[in-house]
PDB file of C-alpha atoms in Angstrom:
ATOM      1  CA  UNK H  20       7.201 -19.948  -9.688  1.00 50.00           C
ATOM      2  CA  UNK H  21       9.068 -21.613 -12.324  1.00 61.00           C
ATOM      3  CA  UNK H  22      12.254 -19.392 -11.151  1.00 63.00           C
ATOM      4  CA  UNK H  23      10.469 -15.988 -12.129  1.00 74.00           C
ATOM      5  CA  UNK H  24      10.168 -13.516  -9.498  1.00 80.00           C
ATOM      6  CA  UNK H  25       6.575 -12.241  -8.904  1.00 77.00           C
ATOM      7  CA  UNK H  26       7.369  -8.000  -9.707  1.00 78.00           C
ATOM      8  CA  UNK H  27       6.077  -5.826  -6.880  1.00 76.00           C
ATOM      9  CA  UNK H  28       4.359  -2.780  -7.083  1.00 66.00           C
ATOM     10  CA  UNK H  29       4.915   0.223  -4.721  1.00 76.00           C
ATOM     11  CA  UNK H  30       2.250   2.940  -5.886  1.00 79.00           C
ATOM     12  CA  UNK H  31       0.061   2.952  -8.773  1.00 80.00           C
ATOM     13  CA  UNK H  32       0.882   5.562 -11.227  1.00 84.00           C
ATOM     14  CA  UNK H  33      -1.718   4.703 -14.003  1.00 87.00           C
ATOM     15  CA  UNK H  34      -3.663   8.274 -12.393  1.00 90.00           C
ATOM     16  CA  UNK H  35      -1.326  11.072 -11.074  1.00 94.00           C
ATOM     17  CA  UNK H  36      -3.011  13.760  -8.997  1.00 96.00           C
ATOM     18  CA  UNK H  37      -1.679  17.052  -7.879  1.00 96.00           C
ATOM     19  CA  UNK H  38      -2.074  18.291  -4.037  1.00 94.00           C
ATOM     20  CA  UNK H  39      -2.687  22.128  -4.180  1.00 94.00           C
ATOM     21  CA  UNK H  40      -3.276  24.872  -1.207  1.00 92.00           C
ATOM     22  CA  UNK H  41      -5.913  26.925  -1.784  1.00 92.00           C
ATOM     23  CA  UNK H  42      -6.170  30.285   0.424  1.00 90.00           C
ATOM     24  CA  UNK H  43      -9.094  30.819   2.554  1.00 89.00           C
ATOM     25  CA  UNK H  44     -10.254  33.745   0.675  1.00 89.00           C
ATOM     26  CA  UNK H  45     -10.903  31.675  -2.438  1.00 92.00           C
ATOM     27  CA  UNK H  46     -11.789  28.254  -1.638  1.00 91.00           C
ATOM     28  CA  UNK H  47     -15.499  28.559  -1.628  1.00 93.00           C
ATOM     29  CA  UNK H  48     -14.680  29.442  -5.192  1.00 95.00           C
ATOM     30  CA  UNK H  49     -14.090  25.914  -5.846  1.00 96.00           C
ATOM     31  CA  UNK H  50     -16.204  23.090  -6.835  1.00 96.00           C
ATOM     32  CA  UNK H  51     -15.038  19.411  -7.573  1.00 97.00           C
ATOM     33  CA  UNK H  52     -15.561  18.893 -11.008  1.00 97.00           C
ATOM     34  CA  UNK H  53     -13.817  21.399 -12.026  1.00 97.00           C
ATOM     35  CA  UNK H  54     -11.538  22.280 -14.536  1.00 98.00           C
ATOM     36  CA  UNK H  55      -7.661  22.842 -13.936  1.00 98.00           C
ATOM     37  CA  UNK H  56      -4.241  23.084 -15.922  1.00 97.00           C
ATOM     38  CA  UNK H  57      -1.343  22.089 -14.149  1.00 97.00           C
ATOM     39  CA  UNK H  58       1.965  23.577 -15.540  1.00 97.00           C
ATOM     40  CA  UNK H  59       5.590  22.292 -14.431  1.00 96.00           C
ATOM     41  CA  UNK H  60       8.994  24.087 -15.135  1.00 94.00           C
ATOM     42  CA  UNK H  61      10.841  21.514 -17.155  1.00 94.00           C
ATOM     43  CA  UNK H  62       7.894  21.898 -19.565  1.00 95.00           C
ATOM     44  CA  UNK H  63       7.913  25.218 -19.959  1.00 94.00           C
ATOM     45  CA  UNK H  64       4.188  26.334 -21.433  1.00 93.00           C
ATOM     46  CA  UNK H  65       3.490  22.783 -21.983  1.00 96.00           C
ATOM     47  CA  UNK H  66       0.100  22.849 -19.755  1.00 96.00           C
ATOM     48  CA  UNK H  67      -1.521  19.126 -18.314  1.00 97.00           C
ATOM     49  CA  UNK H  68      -5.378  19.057 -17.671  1.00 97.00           C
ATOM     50  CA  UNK H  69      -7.079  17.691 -14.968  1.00 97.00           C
ATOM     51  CA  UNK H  70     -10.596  18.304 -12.987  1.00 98.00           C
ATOM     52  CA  UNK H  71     -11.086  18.762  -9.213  1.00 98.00           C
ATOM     53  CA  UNK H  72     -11.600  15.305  -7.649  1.00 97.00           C
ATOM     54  CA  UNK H  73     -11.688  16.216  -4.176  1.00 97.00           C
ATOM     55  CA  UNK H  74     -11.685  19.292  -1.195  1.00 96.00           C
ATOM     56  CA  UNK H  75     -10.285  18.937   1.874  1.00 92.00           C
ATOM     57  CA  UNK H  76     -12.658  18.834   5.111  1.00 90.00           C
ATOM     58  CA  UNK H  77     -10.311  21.034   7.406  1.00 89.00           C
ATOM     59  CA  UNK H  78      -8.521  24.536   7.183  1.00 87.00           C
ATOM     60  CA  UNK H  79      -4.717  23.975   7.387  1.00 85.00           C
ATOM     61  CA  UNK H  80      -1.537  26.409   7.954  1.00 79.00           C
ATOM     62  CA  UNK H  81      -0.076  27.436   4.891  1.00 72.00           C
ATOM     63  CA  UNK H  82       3.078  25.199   3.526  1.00 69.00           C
ATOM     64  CA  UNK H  83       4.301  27.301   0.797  1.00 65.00           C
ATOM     65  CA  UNK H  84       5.918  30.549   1.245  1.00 62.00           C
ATOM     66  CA  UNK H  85       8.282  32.914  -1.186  1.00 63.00           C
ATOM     67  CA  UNK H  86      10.151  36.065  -0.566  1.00 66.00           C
ATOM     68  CA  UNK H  87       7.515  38.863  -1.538  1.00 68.00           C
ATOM     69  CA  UNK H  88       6.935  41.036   1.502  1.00 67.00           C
ATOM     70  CA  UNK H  89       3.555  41.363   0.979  1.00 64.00           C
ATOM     71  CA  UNK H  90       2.371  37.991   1.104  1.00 62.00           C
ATOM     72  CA  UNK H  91       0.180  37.388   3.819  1.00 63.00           C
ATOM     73  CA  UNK H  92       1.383  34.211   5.858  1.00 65.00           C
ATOM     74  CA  UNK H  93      -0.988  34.268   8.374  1.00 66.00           C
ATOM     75  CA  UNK H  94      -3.761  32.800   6.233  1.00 76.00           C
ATOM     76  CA  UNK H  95      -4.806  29.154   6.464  1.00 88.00           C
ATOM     77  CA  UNK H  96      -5.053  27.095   3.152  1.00 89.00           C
ATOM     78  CA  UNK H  97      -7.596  24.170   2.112  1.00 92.00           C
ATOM     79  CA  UNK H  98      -6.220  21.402   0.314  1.00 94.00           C
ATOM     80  CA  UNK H  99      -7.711  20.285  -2.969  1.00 96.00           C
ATOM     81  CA  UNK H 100      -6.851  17.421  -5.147  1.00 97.00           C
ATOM     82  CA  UNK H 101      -6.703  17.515  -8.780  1.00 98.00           C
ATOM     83  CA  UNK H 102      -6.581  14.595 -11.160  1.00 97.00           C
ATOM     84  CA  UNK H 103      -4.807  14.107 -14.236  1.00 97.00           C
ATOM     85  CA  UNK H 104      -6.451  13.427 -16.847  1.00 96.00           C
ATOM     86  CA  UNK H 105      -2.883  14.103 -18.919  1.00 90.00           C
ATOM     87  CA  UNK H 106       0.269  14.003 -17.220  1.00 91.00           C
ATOM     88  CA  UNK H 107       2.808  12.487 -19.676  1.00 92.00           C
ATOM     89  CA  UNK H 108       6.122  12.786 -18.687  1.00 93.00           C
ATOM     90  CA  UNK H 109       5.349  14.246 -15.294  1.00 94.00           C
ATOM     91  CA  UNK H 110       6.879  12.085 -12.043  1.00 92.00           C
ATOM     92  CA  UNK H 111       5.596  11.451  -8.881  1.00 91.00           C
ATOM     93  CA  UNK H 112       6.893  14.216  -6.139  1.00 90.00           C
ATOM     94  CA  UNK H 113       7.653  16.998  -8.708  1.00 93.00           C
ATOM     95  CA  UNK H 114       6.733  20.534  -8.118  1.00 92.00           C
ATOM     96  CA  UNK H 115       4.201  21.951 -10.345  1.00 95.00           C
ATOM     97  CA  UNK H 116       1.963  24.831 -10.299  1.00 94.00           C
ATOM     98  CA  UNK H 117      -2.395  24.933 -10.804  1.00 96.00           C
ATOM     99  CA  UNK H 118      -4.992  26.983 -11.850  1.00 96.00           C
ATOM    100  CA  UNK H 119      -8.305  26.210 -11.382  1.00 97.00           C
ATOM    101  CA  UNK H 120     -11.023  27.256 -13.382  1.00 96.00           C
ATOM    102  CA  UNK H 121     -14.185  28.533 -11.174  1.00 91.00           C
ATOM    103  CA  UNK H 122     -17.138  30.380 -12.124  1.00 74.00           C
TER     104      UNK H 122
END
């Protein structure tokens, strides 16, 4: 190889996508193909768009949960995929939050 090392790639990060839990009570709300803004806080209102690219195919236990006392955490989640179609500046792993537009 003339001396050059061949580089080696560990993930592709030409397409980001963003994991997010839905709750049960609104994921028959959403469709793939639809239209979200993802929004991180080391961008402030900066907001990066993306469409639904896939739902999941199995309820799941909720992974998120905050302080208020009147969330419910006894609801299961679905997990939907959203892809970037902007996401400059954003790194794989980091936190952000998603709406999702639904009709």
């Amino acid at each position: 190889m003339n001396g050059a090392e061949a580089p080696i790639v560990l993930g592709d990060t030409r397409q980001l996508t963003v994991r997010v839990d839905v709750d049960e009570r609104d994921f028959a709300k959403v469709v793939v193909g639809a239209s979200a803004r993802v929004t991180a806080r080391a961008f402030g209102d900066r907001e990066f768009q993306g469409h639904v690219r896939e739902l999941g195919r199995r309820m799941g236990r909720k992974n998120l949960r905050t302080d208020d006392p009147t969330e419910r955490n006894d609801t299961k989640i679905l997990e939907v995929v959203i892809a970037l179609d902007t996401f400059d500046g954003l790194v794989v792993g980091q936190r952000v939050s998603a709406m999702i537009d639904v009709a």
